[in-house]
Coordinates of C-alpha atoms and ligand atoms in Angstrom, one line a residue:
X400 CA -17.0 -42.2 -42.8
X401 CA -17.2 -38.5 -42.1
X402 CA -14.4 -37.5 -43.5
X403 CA -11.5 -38.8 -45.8
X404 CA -9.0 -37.2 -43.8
X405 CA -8.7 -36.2 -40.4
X406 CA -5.7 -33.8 -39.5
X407 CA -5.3 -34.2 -35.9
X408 CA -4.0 -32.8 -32.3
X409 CA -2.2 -29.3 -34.7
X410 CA -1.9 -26.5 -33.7
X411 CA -4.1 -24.0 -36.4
X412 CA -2.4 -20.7 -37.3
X413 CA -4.2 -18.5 -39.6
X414 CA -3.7 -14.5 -39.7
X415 CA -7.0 -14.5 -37.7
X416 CA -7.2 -17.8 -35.3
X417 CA -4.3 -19.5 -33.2
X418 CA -6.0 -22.5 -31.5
X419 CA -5.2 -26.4 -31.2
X420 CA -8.0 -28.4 -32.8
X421 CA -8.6 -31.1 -35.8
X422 CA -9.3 -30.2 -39.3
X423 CA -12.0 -32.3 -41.1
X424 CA -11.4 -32.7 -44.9
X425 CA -13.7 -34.2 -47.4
X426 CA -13.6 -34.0 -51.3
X427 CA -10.9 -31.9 -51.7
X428 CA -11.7 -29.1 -49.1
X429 CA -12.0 -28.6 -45.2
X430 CA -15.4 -29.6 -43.8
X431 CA -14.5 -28.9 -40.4
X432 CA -12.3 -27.6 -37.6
X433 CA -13.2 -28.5 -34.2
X434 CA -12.2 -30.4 -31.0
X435 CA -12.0 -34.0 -31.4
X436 CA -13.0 -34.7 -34.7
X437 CA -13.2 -38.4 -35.8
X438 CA -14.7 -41.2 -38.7
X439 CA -12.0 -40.7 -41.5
X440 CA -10.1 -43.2 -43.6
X441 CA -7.1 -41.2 -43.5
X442 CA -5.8 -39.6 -40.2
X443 CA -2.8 -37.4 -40.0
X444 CA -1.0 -36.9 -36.6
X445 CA -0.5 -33.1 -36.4
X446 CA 0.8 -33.5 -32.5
X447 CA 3.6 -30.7 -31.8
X448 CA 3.3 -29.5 -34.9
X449 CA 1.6 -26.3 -36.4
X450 CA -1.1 -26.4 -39.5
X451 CA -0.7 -23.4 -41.4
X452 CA -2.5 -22.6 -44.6
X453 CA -0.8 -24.1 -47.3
X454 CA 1.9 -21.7 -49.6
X455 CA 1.2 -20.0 -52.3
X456 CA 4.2 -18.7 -54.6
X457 CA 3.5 -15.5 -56.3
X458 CA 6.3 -14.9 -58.0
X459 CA 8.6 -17.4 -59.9
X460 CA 9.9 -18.2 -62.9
X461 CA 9.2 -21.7 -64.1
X462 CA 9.8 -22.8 -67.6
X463 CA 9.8 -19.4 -69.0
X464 CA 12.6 -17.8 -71.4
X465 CA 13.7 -14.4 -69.2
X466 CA 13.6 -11.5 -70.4
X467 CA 17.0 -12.4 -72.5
X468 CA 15.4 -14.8 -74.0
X469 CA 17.2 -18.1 -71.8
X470 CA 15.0 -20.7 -70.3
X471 CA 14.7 -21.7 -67.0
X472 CA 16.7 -24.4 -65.9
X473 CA 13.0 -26.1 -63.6
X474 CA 10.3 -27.4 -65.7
X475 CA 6.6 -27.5 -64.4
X476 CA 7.3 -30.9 -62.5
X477 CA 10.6 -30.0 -61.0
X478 CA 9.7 -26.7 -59.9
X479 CA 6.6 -27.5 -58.5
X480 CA 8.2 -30.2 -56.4
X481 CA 10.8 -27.6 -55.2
X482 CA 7.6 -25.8 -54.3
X483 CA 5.7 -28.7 -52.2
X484 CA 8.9 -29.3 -50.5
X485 CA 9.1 -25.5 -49.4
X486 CA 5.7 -25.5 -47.9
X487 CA 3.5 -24.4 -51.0
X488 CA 0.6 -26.1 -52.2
X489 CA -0.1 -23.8 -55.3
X490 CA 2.1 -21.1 -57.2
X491 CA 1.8 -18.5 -60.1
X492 CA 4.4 -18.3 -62.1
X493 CA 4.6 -16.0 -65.5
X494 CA 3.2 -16.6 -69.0
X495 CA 5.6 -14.3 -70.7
X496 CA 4.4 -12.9 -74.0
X497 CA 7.1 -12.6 -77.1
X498 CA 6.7 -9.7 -78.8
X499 CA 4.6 -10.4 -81.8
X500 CA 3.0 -13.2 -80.1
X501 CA -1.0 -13.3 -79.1
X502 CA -2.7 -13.5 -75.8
X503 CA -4.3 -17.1 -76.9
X504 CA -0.8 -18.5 -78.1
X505 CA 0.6 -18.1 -74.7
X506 CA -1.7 -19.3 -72.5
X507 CA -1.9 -22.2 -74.6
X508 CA 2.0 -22.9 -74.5
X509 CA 2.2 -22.1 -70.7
X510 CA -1.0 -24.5 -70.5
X511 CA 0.8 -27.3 -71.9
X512 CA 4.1 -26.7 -69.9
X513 CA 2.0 -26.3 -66.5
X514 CA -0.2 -29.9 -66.9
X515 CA 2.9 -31.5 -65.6
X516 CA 2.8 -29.6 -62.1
X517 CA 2.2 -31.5 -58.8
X518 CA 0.1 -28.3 -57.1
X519 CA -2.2 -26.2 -58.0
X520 CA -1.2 -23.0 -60.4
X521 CA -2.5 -20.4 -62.7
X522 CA -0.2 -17.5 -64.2
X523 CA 0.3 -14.0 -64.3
X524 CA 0.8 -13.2 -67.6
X525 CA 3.3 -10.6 -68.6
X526 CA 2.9 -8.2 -71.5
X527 CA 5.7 -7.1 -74.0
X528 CA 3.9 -6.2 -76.8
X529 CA 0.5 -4.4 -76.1
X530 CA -0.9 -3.6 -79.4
X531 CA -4.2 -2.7 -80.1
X532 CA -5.4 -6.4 -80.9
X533 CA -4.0 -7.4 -77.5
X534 CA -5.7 -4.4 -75.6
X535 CA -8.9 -5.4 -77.0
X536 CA -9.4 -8.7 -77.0
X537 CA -6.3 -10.3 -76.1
X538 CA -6.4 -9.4 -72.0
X539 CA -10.0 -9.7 -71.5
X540 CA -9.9 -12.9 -73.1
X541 CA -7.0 -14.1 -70.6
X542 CA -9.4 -12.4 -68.0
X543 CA -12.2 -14.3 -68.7
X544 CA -9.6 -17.4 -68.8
X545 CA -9.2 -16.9 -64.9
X546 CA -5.6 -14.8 -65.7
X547 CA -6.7 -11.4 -63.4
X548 CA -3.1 -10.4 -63.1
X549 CA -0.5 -8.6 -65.9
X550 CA 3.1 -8.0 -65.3
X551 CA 4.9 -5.6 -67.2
X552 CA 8.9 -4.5 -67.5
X553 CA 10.2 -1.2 -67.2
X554 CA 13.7 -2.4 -68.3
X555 CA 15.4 -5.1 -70.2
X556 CA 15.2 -4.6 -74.1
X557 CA 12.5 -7.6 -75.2
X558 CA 10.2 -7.0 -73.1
X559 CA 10.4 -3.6 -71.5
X560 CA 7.1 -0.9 -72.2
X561 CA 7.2 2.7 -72.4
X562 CA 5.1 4.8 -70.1
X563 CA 2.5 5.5 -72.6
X564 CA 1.8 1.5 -73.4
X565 CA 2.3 0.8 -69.5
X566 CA -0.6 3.3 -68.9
X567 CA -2.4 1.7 -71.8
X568 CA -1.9 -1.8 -70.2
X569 CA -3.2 -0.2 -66.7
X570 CA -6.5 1.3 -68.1
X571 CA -7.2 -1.8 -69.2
X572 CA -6.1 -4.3 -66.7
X573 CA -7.8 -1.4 -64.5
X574 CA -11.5 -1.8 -66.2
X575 CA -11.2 -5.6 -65.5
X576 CA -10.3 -5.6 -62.0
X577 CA -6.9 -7.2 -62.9
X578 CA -4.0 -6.4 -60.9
X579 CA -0.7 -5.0 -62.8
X580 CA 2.7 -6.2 -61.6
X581 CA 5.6 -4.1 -62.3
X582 CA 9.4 -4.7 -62.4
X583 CA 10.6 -1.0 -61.6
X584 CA 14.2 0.0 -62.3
X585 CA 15.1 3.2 -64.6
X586 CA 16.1 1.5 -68.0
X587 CA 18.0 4.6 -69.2
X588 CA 20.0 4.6 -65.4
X589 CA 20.6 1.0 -65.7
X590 CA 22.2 1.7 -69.5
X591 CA 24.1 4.6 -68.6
X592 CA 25.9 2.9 -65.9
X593 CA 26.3 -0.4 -67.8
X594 CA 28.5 1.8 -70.3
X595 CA 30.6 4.3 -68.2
X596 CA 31.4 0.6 -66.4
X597 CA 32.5 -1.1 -69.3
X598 CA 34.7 2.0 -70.4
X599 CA 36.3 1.9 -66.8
X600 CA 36.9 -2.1 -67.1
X601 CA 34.7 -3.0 -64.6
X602 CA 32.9 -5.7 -65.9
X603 CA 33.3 -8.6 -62.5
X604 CA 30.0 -9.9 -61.3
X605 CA 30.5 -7.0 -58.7
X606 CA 30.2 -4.8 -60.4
X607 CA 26.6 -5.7 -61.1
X608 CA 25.3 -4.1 -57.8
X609 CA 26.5 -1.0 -59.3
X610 CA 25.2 -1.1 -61.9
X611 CA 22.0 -0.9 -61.2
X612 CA 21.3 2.1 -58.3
X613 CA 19.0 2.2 -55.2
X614 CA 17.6 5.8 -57.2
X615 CA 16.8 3.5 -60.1
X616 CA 14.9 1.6 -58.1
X617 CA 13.0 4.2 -56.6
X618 CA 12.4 6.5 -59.3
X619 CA 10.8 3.7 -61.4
X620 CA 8.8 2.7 -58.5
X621 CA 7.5 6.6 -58.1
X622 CA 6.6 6.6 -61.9
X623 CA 4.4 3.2 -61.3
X624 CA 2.8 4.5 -59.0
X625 CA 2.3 8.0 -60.6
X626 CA 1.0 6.1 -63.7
X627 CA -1.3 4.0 -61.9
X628 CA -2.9 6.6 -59.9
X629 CA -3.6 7.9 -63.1
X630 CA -5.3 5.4 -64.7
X631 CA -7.0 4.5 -61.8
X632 CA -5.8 0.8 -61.5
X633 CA -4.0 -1.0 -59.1
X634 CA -0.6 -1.9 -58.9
X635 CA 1.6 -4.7 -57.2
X636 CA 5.3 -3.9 -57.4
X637 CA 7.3 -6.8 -57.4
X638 CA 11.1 -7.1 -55.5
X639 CA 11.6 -3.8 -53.4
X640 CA 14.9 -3.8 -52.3
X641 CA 15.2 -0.4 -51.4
X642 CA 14.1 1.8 -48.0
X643 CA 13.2 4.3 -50.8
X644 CA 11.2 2.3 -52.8
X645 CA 9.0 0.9 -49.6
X646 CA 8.8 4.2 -48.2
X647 CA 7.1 5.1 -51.2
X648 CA 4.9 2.3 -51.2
X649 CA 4.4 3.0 -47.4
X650 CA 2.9 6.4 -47.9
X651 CA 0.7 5.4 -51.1
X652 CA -0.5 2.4 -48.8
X653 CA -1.1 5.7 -45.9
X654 CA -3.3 7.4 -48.4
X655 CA -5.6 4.5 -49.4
X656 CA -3.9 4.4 -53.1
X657 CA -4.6 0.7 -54.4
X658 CA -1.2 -0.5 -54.3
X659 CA 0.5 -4.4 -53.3
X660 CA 4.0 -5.1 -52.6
X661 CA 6.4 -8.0 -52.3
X662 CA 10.1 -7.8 -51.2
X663 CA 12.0 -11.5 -51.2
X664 CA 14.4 -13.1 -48.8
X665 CA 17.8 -12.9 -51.2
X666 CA 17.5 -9.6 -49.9
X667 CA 17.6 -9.8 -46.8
X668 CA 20.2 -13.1 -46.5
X669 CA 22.7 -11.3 -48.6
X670 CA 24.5 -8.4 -49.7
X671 CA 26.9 -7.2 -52.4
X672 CA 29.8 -8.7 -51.0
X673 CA 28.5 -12.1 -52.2
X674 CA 28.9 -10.7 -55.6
X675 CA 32.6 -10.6 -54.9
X676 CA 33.0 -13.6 -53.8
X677 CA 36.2 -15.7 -55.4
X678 CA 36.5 -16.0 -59.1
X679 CA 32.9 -15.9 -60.7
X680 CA 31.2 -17.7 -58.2
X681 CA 29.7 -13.7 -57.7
X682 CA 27.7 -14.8 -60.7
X683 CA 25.1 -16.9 -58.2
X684 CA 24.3 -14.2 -56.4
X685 CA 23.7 -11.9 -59.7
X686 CA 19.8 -10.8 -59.5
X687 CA 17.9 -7.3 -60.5
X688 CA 17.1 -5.3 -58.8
X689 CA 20.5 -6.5 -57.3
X690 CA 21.3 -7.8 -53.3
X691 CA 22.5 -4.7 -51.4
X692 CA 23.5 -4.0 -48.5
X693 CA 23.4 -4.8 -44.3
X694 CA 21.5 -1.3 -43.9
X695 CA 19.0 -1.8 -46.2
X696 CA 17.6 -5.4 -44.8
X697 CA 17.0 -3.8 -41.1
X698 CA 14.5 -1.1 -43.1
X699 CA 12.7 -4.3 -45.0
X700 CA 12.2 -6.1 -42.1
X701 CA 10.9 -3.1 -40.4
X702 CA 8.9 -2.9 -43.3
X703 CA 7.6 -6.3 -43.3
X704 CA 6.5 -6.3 -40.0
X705 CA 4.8 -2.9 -40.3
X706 CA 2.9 -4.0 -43.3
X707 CA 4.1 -2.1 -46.1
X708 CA 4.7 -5.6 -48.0
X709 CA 1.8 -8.0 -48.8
X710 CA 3.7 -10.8 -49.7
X711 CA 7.7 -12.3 -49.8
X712 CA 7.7 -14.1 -52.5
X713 CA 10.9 -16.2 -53.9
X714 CA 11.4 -14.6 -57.0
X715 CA 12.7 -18.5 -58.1
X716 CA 14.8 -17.7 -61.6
X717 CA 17.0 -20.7 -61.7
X718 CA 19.7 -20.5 -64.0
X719 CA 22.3 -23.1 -64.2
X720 CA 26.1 -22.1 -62.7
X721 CA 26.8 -23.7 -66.3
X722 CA 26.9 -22.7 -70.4
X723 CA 23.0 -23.9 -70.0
X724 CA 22.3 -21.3 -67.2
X725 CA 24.1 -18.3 -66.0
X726 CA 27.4 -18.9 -68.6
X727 CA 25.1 -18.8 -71.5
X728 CA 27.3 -16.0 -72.9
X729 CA 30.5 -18.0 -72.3
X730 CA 32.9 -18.8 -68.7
X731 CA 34.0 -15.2 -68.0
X732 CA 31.7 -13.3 -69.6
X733 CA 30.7 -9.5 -68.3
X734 CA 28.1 -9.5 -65.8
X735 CA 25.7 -7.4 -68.2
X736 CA 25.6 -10.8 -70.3
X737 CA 25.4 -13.2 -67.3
X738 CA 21.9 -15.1 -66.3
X739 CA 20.3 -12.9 -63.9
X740 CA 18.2 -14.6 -61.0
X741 CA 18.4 -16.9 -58.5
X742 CA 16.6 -20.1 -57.0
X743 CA 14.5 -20.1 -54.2
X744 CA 11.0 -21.8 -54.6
X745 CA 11.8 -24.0 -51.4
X746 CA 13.8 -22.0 -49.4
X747 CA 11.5 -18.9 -48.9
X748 CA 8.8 -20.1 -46.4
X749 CA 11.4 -22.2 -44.6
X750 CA 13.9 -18.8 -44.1
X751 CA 11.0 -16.6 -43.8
X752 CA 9.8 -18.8 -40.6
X753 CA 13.2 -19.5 -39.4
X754 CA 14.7 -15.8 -39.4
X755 CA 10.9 -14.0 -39.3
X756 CA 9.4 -16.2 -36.9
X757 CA 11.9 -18.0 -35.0
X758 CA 14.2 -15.5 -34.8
X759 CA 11.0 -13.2 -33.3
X760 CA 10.9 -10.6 -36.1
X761 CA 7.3 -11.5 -37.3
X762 CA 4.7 -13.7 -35.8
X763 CA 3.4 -16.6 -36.8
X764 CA 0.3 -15.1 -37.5
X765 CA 1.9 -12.1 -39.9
X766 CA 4.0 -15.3 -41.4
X767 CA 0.5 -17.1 -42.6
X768 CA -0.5 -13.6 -44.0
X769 CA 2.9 -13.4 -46.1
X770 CA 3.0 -16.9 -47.3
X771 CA -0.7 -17.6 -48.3
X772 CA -3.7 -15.1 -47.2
X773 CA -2.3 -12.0 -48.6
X774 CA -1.3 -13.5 -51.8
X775 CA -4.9 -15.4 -52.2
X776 CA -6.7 -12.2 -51.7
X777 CA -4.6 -9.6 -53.9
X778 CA -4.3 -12.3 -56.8
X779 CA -8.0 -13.5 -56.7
X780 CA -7.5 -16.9 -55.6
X781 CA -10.6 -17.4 -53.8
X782 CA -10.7 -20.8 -52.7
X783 CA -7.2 -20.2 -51.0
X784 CA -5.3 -19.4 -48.9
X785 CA -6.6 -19.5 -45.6
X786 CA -8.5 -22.3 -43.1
X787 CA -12.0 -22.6 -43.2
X788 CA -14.8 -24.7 -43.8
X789 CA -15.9 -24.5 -47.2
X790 CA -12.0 -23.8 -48.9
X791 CA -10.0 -25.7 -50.4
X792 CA -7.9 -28.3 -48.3
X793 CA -4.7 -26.7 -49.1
X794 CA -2.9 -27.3 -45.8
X795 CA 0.9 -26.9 -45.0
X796 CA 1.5 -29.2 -41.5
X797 CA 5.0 -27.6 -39.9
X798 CA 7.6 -28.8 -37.6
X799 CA 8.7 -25.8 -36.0
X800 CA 11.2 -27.8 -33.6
X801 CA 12.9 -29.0 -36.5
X802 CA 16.9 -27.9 -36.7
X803 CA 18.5 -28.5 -40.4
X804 CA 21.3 -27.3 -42.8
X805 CA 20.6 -26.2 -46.1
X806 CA 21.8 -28.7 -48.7
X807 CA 21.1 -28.5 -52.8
X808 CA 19.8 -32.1 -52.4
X809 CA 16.9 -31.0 -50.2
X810 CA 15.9 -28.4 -52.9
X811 CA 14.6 -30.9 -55.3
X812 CA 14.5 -28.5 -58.0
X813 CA 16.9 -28.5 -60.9
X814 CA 19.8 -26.6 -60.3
X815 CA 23.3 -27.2 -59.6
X816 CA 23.7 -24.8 -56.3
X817 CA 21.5 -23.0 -53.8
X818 CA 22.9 -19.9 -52.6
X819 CA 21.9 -21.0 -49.2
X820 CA 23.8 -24.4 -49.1
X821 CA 24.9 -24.8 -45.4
X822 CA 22.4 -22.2 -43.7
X823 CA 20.8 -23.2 -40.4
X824 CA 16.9 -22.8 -40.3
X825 CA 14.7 -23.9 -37.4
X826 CA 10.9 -25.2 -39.1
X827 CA 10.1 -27.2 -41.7
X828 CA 7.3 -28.2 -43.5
X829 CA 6.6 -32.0 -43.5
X830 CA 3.5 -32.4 -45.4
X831 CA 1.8 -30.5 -47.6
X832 CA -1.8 -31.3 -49.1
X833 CA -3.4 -29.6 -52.4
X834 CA -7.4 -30.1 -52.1
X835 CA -6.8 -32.8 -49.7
X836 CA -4.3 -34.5 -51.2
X837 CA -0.9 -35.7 -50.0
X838 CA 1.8 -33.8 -52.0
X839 CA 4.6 -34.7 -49.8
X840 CA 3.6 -36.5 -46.7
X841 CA 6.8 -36.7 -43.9
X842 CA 8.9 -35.0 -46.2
X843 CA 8.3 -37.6 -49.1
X844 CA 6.6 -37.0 -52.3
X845 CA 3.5 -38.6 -52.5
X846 CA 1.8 -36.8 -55.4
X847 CA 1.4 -37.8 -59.2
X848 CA 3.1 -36.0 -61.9
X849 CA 0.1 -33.4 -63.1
X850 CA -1.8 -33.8 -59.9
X851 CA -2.1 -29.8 -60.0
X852 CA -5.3 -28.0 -61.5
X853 CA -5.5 -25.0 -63.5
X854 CA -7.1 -22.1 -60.7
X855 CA -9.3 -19.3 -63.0
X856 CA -8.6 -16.4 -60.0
X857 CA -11.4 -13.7 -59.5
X858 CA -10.8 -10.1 -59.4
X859 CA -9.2 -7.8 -56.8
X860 CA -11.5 -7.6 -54.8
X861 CA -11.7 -3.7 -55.3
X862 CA -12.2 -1.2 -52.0
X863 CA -14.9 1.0 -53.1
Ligands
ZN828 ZN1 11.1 -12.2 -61.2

């Protein structure tokens, strides 16, 4: 035989190549792609449907304590299910330092959580506490480990850094080639409003868009980008959900400044009003930087179709609609003490094809850039991300005819809602391989628990 497995009679959509042919996979990665390819144990009829590169989730939060300190309700297994069934075939998630902890002690406890996921995954790992022993040897250690990326928090008390340690955290991550995400919101904005809320009574989940201003957004996202033009390092800022905020990463992008953005589809499927809807259901909708408004997703679609963002990621923080998960701090508490984030592993590549692509506000091609080129070359995963010989066989086979309504069932992830139960989306994946292998096949889970490798990621590949 020629191949283990022959993919056959697709249609191939890369950000580069849109042609019908067969893909030729042996050991793991893609051998060939040509007309007519046959001698394989394993063939796959790809006929009507489209063969994209498979997923890959940069941002999500699996088995991770948020920044106030409450885990996760998805585990390594469930959430990379979730994933599969979404059209991913790898993800990095976050190894999130405690304050006090090392660089070693982390990777080591996300490297036990992760041996149970069913794709491939590696972490960005984000920093809380940068003292001198971590600056030293703690991040080029994780660098040499294969972790080339660093997130850091501008607000939320455990975890947040000052300007002085974020440019600390930059210099270094800089040196190494590593890439440094950011969470930007103004902490002391965020505070001040938090208080003259609570004196005024408004505490309602509503309240929680508020709270937390479009000019916090954008000034944070200025000063990250001040601080890493300074230090020379490049910068990825994570959730934009402001026309300030990717106007400012437009211009940087403009002016050949190293900086990567993502913006994610809560964004732009709702607004603030879901936050009022009745009686605390608002809290499922509760996120930060918060879901705006109707204005604002018309200037981030323009925005995604223009470029300005690398990747849409899903942002998946999956917190219970229970005392476990988003009621941690009791039924009716204030919204400053309610779970923030919201699931969405498998629902971003489906609604990004069905309202980008279907709905003819992207093409297919700018969709395989968002979902798995882009991501593969900012985050150093080498082997990903794209269709050629010589790459991985991570391969995401589409039916683009396919008409469905969002149920929690179809999730497979752990939670007890999706906030977009009942949608209509047009395309779905239906099977998924990771190196070659079958993690879902027709849209049923084929793959082993632990079937996913570690990836050690290379450097940004740097412009000058
Ligand atoms: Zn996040």
């Amino acid at each position: 035989m020629t191949f283990d497995t022959i993919i056959r009679g697709g249609e191939i959509c890369t950000t580069t190549l849109r042609t019908r042919a067969d893909i030729g996979i042996r050991e793991g990665r893609i051998a060939a792609i040509d007309d007519r390819l046959t001698g394989a144990e394993t063939v796959i009829d790809a006929t009507g449907h489209i063969v994209l590169p498979g997923g890959i989730e940069t941002h999500a939060h699996i088995a991770q304590e948020s920044a106030a300190g409450v885990m996760n309700a998805d585990d390594y297994f469930s959430g990379s299910v979730s994933a599969a069934f979404g059209g991913n075939s790898s993800f990095v998630p976050f190894a999130a330092q405690q304050r006090g902890q090392s660089v070693g002690s982390v990777l080591d406890t996300y490297g036990q959580r992760a041996a149970r996921s069913v794709i491939d995954y590696s972490w960005h790992l984000i920093i809380s506490d940068p003292t001198p022993e971590v600056l030293t040897s703690g991040l080029p250690m994780a660098f040499e480990r294969g972790v080339t990326s660093f997130k850091v928090f501008m607000t939320y008390d455990l975890v947040k850094v000052d300007d002085r340690q974020f440019l600390d955290i930059l210099t270094t991550a800089g040196a190494h080639g590593a890439v440094t995400m950011v969470h930007a919101e103004n902490d002391a904005m965020v505070r001040w409003m938090n208080e003259k809320l609570a004196k005024e009574g408004k505490t309602a989940p509503r309240y929680h868009a508020e709270s937390r201003p479009a000019l916090a957004e954008e000034e944070a996202i200025h000063r990250a980008v001040s601080l890493a033009k300074l230090a020379g390092a490049p910068l990825f800022v994570v959730h934009v959900s402001t026309p300030g905020g990717a106007a400012i990463i437009a211009r940087e992008k403009a002016a050949g400044t190293e900086v990567f953005a993502e913006t994610c589809p809560h964004y732009l499927a709702f607004t603030a009003e879901d936050l009022d809807r009745p009686g605390m259901e608002g809290a499922k909708f509760i996120c930060s930087p918060p879901l705006r408004d109707a204005a604002i997703q018309k200037v981030l679609w323009e925005n995604i179709a223009a470029g300005t963002f690398d990747c849409v990621s899903s942002d998946h923080a999956p917190y219970r609609f229970d005392e476990t998960g988003k009621f941690i701090n009791g039924a009716q508490a204030p919204y400053p003490a309610i779970a923030n984030g919201m699931p969405g592993i498998g629902m971003r590549l489906p609604w990004l094809f069905s309202e980008g692509v279907v709905a003819g506000r992207i093409s297919l091609q700018t969709f395989a850039g968002l979902s798995a080129t882009n991501a593969a070359r900012v985050f150093g995963l080498d082997t990903k991300g794209n269709l050629a010989p010589g790459l991985d066989a991570d391969i995401a086979i589409w039916d683009p005819e396919a008409r469905w309504h969002v149920t929690l069932e179809d999730q497979h992830d752990n939670m007890d809602y999706t906030p977009f139960e009942g949608m209509e989306i047009s395309g779905r994946p239906v099977t998924v391989l990771n190196r070659g292998l079958p993690v879902i096949r027709d849209r049923v889970l084929c793959a082993a628990e632990g079937q996913g490798r570690f990836i050690a990621r290379k450097p940004l590949a740097r412009a000058t």
